[in-house]
Short mmCIF file of C-alpha atoms in Angstrom, two decimals:
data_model
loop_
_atom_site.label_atom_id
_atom_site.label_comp_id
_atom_site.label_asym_id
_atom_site.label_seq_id
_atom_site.Cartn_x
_atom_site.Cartn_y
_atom_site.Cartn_z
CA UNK M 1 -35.37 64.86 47.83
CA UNK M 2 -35.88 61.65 45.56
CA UNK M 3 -38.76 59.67 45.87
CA UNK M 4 -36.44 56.75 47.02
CA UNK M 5 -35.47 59.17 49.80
CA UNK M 6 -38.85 59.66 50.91
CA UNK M 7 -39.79 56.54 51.18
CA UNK M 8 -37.45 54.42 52.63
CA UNK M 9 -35.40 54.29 56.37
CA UNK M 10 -31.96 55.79 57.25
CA UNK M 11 -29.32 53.51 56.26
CA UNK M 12 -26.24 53.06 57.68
CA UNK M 13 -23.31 52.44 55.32
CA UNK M 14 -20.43 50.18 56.55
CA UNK M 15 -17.80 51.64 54.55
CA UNK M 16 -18.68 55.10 52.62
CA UNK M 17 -21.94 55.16 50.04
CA UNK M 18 -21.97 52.05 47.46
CA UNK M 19 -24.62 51.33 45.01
CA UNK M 20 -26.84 48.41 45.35
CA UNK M 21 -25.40 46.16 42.59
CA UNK M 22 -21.56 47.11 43.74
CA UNK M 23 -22.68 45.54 46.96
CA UNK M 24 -23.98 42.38 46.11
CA UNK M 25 -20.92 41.96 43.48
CA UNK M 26 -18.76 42.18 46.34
CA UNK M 27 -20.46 39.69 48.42
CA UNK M 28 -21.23 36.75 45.36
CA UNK M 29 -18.23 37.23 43.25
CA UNK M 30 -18.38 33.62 42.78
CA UNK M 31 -21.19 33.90 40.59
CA UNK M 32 -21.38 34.52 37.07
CA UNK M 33 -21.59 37.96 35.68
CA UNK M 34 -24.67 37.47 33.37
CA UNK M 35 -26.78 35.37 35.81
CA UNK M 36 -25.63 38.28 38.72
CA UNK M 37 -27.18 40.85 36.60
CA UNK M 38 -30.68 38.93 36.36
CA UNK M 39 -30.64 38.57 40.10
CA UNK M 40 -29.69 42.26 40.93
CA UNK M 41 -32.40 43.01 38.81
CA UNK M 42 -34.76 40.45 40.44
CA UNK M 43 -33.72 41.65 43.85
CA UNK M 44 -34.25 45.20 43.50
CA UNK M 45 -38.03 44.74 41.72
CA UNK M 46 -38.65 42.60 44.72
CA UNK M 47 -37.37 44.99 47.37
CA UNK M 48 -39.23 47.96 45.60
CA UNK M 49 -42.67 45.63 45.41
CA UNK M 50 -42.09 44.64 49.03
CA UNK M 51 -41.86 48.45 50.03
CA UNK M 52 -44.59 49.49 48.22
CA UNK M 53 -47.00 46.34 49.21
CA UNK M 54 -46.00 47.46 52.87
CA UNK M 55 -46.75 50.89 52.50
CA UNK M 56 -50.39 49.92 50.73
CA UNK M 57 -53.51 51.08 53.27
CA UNK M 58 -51.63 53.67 54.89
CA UNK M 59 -54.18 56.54 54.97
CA UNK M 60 -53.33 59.67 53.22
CA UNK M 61 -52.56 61.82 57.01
CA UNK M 62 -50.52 58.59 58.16
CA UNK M 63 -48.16 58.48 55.03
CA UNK M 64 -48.26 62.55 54.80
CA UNK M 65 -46.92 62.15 58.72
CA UNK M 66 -44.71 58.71 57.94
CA UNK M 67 -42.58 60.47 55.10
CA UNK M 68 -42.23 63.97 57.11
CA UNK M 69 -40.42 61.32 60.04
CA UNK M 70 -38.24 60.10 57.35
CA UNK M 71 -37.17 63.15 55.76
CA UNK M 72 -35.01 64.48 58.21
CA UNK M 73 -32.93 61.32 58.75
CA UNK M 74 -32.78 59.22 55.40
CA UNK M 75 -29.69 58.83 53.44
CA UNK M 76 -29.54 57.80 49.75
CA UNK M 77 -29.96 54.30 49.06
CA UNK M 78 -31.89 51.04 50.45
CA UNK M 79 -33.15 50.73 53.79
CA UNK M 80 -31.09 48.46 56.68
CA UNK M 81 -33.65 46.50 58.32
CA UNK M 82 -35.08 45.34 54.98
CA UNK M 83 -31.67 44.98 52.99
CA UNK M 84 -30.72 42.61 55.93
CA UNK M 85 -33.99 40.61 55.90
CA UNK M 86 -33.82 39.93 51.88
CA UNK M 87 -30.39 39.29 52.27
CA UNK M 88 -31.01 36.30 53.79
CA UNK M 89 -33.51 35.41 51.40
CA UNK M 90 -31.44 36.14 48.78
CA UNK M 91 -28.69 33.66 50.25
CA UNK M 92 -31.79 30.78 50.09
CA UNK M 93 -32.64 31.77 46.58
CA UNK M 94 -29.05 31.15 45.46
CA UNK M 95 -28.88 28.04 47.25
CA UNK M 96 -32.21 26.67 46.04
CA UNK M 97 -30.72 27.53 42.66
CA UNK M 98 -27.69 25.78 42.17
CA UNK M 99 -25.31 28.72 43.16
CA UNK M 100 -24.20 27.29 46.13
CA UNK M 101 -20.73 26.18 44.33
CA UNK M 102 -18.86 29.14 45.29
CA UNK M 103 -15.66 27.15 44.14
CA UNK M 104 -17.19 26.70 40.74
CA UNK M 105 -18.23 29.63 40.12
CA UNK M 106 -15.17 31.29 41.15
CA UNK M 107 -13.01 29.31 38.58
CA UNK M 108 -15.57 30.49 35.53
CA UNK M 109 -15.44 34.29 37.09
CA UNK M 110 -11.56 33.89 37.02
CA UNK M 111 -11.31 32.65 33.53
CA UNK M 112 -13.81 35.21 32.34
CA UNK M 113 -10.97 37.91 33.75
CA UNK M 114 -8.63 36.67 32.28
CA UNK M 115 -10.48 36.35 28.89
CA UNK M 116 -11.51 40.18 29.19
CA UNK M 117 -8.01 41.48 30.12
CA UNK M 118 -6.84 39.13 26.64
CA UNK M 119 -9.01 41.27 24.75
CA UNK M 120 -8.25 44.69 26.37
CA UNK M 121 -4.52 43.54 25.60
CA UNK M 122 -4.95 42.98 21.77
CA UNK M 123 -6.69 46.60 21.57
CA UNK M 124 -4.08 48.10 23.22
CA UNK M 125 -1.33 46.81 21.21
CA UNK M 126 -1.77 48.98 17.87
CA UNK M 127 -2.10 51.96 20.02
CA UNK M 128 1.32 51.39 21.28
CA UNK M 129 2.85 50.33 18.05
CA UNK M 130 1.39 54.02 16.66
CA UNK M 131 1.17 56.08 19.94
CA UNK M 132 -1.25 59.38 19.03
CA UNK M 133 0.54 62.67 17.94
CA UNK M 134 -1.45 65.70 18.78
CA UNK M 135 0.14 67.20 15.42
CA UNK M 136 0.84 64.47 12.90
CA UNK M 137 2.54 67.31 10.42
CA UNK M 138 4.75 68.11 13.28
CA UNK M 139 8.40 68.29 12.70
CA UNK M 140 10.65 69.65 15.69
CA UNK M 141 12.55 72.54 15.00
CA UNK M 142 15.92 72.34 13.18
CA UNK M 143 19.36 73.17 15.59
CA UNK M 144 21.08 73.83 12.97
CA UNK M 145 22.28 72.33 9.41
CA UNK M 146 23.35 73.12 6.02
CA UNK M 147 22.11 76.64 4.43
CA UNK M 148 22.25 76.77 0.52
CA UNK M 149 21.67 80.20 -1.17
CA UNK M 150 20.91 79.64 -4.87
CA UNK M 151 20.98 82.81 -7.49
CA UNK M 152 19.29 83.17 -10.71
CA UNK M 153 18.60 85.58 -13.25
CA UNK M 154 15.67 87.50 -12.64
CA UNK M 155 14.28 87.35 -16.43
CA UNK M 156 15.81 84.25 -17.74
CA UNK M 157 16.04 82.48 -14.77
CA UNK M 158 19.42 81.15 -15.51
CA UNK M 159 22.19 80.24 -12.89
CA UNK M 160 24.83 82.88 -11.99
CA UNK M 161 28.29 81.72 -10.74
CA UNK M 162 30.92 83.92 -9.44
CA UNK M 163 28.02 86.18 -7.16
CA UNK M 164 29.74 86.90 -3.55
CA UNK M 165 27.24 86.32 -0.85
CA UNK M 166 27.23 87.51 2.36
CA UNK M 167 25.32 87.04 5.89
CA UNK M 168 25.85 88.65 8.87
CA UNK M 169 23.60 87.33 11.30
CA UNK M 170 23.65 87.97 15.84
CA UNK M 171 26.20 85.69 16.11
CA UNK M 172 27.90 84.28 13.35
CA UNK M 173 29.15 85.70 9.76
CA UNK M 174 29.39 83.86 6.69
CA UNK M 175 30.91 84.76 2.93
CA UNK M 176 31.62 83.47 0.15
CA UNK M 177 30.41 83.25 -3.70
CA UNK M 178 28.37 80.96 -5.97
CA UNK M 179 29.96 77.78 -7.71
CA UNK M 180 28.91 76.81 -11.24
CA UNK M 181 25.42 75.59 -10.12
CA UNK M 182 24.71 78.98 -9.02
CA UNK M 183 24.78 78.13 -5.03
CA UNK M 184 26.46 78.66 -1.91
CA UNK M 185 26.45 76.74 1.59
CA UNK M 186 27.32 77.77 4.71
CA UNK M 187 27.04 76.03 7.54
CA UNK M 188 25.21 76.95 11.08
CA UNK M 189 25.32 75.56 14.52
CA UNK M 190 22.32 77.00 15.78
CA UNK M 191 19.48 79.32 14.76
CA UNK M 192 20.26 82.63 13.69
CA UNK M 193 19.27 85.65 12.11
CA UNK M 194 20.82 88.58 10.15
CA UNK M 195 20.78 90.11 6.99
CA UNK M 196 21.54 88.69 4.07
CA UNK M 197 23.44 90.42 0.83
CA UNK M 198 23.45 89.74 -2.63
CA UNK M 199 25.85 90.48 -5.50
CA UNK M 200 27.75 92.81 -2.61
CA UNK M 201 31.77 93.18 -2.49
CA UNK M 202 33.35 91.06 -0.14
CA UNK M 203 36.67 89.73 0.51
CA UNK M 204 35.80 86.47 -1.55
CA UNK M 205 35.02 88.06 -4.95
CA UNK M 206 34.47 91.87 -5.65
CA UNK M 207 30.34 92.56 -7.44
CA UNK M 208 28.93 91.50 -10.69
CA UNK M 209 28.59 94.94 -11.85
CA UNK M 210 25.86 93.69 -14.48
CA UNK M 211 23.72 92.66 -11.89
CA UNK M 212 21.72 95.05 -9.00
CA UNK M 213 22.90 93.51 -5.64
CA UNK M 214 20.27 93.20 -3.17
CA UNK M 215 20.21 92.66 0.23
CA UNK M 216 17.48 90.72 3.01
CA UNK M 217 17.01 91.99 6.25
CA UNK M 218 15.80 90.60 9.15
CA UNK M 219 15.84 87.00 7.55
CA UNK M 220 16.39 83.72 9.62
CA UNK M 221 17.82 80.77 9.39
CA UNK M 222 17.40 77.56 10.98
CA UNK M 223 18.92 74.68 9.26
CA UNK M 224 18.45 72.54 6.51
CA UNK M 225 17.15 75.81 4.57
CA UNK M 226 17.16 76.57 0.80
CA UNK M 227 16.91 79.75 -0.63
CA UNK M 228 16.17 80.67 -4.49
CA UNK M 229 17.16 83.92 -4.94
CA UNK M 230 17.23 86.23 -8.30
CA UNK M 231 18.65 89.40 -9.64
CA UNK M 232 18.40 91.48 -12.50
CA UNK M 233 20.54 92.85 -14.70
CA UNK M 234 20.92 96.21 -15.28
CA UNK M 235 20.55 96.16 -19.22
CA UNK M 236 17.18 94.69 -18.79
CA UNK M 237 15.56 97.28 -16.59
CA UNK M 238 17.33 100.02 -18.49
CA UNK M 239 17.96 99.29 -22.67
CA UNK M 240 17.81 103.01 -23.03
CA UNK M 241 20.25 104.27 -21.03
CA UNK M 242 18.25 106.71 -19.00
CA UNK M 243 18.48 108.27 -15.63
CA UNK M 244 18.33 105.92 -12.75
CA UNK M 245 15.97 108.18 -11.18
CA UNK M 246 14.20 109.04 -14.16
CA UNK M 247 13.21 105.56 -14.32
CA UNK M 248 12.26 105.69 -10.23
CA UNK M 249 9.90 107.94 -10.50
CA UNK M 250 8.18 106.94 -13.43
CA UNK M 251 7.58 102.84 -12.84
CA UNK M 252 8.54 103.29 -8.51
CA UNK M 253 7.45 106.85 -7.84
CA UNK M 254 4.68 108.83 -6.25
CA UNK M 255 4.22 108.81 -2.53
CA UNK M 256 6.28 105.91 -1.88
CA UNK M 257 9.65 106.24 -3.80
CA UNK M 258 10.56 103.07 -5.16
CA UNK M 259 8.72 100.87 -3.20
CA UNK M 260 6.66 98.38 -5.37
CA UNK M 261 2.71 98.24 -5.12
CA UNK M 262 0.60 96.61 -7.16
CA UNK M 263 -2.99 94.41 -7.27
CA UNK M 264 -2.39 90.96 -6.27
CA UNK M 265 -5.71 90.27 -7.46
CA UNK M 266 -8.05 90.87 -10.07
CA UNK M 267 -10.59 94.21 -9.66
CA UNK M 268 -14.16 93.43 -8.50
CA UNK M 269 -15.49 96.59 -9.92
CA UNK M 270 -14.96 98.99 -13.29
CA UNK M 271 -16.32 102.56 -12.95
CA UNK M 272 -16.41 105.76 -14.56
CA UNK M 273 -17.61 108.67 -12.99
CA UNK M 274 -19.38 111.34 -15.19
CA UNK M 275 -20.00 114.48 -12.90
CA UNK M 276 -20.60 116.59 -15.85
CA UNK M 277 -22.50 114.45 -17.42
CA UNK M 278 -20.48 113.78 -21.14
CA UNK M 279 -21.90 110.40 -21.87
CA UNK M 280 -25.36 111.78 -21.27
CA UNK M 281 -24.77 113.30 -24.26
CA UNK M 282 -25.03 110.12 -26.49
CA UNK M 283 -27.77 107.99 -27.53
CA UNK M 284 -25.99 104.96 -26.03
CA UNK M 285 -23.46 105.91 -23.18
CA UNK M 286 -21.23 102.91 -23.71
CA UNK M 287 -20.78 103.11 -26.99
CA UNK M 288 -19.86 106.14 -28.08
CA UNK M 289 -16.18 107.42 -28.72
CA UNK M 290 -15.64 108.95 -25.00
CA UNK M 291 -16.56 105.27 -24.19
CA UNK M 292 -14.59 103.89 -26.61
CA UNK M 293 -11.29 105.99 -25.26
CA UNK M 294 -11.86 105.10 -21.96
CA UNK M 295 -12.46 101.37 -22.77
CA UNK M 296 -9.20 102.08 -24.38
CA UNK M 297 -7.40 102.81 -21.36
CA UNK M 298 -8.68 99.71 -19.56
CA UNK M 299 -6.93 97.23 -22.24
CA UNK M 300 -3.79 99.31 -21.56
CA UNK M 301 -3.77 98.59 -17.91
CA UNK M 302 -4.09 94.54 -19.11
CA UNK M 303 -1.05 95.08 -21.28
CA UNK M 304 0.94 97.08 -18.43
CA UNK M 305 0.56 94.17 -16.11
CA UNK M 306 1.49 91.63 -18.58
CA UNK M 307 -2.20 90.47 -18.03
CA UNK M 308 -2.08 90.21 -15.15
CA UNK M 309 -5.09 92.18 -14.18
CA UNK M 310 -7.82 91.49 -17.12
CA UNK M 311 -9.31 94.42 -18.99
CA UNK M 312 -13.28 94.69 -18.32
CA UNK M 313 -16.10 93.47 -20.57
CA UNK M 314 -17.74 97.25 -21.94
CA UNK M 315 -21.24 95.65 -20.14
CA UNK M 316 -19.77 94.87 -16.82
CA UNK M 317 -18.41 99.08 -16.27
CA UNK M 318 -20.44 100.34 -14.06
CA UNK M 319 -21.07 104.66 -15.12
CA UNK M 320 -21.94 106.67 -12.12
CA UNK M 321 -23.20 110.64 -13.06
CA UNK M 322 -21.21 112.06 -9.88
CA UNK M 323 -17.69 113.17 -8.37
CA UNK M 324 -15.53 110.02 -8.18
CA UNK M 325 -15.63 108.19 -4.85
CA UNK M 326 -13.13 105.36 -3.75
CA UNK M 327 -14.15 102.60 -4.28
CA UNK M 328 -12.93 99.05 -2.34
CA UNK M 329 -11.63 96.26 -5.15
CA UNK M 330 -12.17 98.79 -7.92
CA UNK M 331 -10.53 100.93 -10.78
CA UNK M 332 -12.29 103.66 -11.65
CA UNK M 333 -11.94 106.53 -14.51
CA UNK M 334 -13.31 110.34 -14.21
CA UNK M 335 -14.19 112.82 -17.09
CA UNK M 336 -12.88 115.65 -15.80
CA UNK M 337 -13.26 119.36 -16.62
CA UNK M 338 -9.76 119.92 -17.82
CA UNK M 339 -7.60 118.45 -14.60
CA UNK M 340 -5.36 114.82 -15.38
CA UNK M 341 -4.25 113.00 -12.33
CA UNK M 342 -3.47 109.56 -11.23
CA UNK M 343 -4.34 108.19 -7.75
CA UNK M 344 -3.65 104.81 -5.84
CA UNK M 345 -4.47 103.41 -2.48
CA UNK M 346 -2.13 100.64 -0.77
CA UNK M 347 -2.71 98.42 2.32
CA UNK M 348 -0.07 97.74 5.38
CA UNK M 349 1.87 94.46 3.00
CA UNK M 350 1.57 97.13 -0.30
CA UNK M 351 -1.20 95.58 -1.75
CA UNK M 352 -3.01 97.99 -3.91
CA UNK M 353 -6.68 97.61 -3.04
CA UNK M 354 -7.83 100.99 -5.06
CA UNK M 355 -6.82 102.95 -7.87
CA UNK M 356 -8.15 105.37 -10.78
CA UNK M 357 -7.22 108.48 -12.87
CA UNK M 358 -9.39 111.21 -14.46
CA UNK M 359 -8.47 113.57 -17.76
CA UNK M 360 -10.80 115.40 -20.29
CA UNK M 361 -12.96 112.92 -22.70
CA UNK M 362 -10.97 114.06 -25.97
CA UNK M 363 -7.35 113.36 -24.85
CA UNK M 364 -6.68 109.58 -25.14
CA UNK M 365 -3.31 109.16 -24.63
CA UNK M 366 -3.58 110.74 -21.23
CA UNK M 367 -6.53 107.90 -20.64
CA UNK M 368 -4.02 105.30 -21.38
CA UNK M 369 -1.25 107.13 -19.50
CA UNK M 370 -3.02 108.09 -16.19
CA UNK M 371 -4.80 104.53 -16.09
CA UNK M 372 -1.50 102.28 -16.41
CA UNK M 373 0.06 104.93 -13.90
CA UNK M 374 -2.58 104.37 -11.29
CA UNK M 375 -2.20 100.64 -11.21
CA UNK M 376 1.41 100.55 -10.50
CA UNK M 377 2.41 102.85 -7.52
CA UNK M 378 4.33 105.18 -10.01
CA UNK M 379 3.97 108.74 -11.27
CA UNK M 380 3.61 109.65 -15.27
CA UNK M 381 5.36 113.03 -14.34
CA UNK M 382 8.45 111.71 -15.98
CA UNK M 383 11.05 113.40 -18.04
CA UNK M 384 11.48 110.22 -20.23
CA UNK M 385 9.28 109.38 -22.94
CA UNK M 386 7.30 106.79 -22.00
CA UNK M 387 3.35 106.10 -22.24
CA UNK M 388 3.23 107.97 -19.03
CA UNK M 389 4.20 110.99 -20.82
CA UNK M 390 1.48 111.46 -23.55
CA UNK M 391 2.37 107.83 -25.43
CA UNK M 392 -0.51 106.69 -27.50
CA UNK M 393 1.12 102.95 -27.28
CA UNK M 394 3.09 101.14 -24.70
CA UNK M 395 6.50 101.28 -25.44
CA UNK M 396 9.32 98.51 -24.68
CA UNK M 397 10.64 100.23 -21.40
CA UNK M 398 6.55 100.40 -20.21
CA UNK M 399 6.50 96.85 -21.01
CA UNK M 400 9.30 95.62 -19.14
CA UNK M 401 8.84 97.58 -16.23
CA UNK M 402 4.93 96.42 -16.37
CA UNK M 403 5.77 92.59 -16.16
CA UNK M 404 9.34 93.49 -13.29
CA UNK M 405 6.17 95.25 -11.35
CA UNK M 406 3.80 92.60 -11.65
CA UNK M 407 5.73 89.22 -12.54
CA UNK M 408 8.88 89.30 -11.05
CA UNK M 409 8.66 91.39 -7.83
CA UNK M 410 6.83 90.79 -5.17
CA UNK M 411 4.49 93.81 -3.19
CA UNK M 412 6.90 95.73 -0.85
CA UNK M 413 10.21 95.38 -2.78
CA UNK M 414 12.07 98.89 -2.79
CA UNK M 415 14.60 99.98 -4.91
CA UNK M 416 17.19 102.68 -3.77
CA UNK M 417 19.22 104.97 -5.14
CA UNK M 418 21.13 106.91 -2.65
CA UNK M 419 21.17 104.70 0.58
CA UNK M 420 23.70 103.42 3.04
CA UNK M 421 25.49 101.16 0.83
CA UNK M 422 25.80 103.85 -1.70
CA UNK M 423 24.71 102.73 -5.21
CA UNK M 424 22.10 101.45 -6.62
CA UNK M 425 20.35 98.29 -4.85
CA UNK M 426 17.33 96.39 -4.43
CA UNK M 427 15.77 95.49 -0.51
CA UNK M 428 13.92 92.53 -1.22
CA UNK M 429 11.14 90.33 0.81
CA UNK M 430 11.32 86.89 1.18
CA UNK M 431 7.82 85.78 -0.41
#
């Protein structure tokens, strides 16, 4: 209980619990505002002063026994019998000081209203001009609209006319082929979604049998969309004429058959692991021709990706006198006893996030080979000649393949050979 509480009477309420300064606003709304506040404030210090001078000489047992009375009747806020006394007081003191003009007073309270609800007015007004978005980069969703389908080379990036197009979506199909500009548009009433084929015979135009078709699944559409989509031609992936499969399982082998993985971002760490100790051996570990070789096979990785991932400073490899562990965000390198192997590790989106290879110290081709192998999801068990199959140099078919990998597909692009549609064909993510 507050001290107010304590030390006051009950108080009856005539209509439900007011504060003091609600009160006497309700009863002199004819007076001004600023000189009301001054005499709620007056009032109240009096009343308190008043209580307190009345209270002054009680002994300590006769206000101990006063406030236990009170306690078990009071309600919050200022005692009847006084209130009514001071009101009347409070009625002289207004009188005595000019208030008594309730007409007056009422006229300057009125126009004082007014003035405020003016000024609430003019702040209102920009609000309602610019009512508040929750999302200002909100945009409803599209009901439908225009779909364009653009097609470009996938090396030279120019425009190819003549490609049929198809979608077949949940409820609608649409066909047709590119103009000169390279596009097609179809048009959709609603949202839908399908799959989408590229460079695939159709009752518009038969295939561009240059050109690997490929196909989108799953994709949706909603309106007003625009899609840039490329192919490549066969001659470019393949100068050499070799087996389609050859080619898979060289640059799209391994444990995922031609699905692409690759680093979508640079290393954090370079090591080679030395569980027999070879670099020991030298004076200076990192410079030495073992060293050298490996540092060798680093710089080929660079020139695989088409630089994409950047070939180590010699200082910055990190040599580790154990059996290789994985390591997170690293490429790593083992001198081995006699075994070669390549290794990779991909995430859920194929992402490689690990990768190394390990060979003897005096064999640097298989450095170079096993290294580049490891950093694109492929296998150097290949039947054509390539620096995956005891190269000492990147050829041209390692260097194209390097920069389709890295440059022009993106993580989780497959290639097949023998699916449903039959031939060869790309199934493609949109990025």
């Amino acid at each position: 209980m507050g001290q107010w509480e304590k030390r006051t009477e009950a108080v009856k309420w005539e209509s439900g619990r007011f504060s003091l300064p609600f009160t006497l606003f309700n009863k002199y709304s004819g007076v001004s505002l600023r000189n009301l506040k001054g005499i709620i404030k007056n009032r109240v210090s009096g009343v308190l002063k008043r209580i307190k001078r009345g209270e002054k000489g009680l002994s300590f047992e006769k206000q101990r026994l006063y406030s236990h009375k009170l306690s078990s009747s009071v309600n919050r806020g200022p005692p009847q019998k006084r209130f009514s006394e001071y009101s009347k007081e409070f009625n002289s003191f207004l009188k005595n000081n000019g208030f008594s003009n309730n007409i007056r007073f009422s006229k300057l309270f009125f126009i004082l209203f007014i003035l405020l609800f003016l000024s609430s007015l003019l702040l209102l007004l920009p609000a309602c001009k610019n009512p508040p978005s929750p999302n200002n980069n909100f945009s409803p969703p599209h009901s439908g609209g225009p779909v364009t389908v653009c097609v470009r080379d996938t090396f030279d990036g120019g425009s190819l006319s003549n490609i049929p197009i198809t979608f077949d979506g949940t409820s609608a199909h649409f066909e047709g082929k590119t103009d000169g500009s390279g596009c097609f548009t179809f048009e959709i009433n609603s949202p839908v979604s399908g799959t989408l084929k590229i460079n695939f015979s159709n009752s518009e135009a038969s295939k561009n049998h240059d050109y690997i078709p490929s196909v989108y699944e799953g994709i949706a559409f909603s309106g007003d969309n625009n899609i840039n989509i490329d192919i490549v031609k066969k001659q470019d992936l393949n100068p050499k004429g070799y087996s389609w499969r050859d080619l898979l399982n060289a640059y799209r082998g391994g444990f995922s058959p031609g699905i692409n993985q690759v680093w979508v971002k640079q290393p954090e760490k370079w090591v080679v692991y030395d569980p027999h100790h070879v670099l020991k051996g030298y004076s200076d570990p990192k410079h030495n021709e073992v060293f050298n070789n490996i540092m060798e096979g680093f710089k080929a990785i660079e020139e695989y990706t088409n630089g994409f991932i950047r070939a180590p400073p010699r200082d910055k490899v990190e040599i580790k006198y154990e059996t290789k562990k994985w390591v997170d965000n690293g490429i790593f390198f083992e001198i081995t006893d006699g075994r070669a192997y390549e290794a990779d590790d991909a995430n859920s989106n194929d992402e490689l996030i690990r990768s190394g290879a390990g060979c003897m110290y005096d064999n640097p081709a298989y450095m170079i080979g096993e290294l580049c192998a490891s950093v694109q999801g492929g296998d150097n068990e290949s039947a054509i000649i390539t620096v995956f199959d005891g190269g000492h140099e990147l050829n041209e078919v390692d260097r194209i393949w390097g920069r389709f990998n890295y440059k022009k597909r993106e993580p989780g692009s497959r290639m097949v050979l023998d699916g449903e549609y039959g031939h060869l064909y790309e199934i493609r993510k949109i990025k």
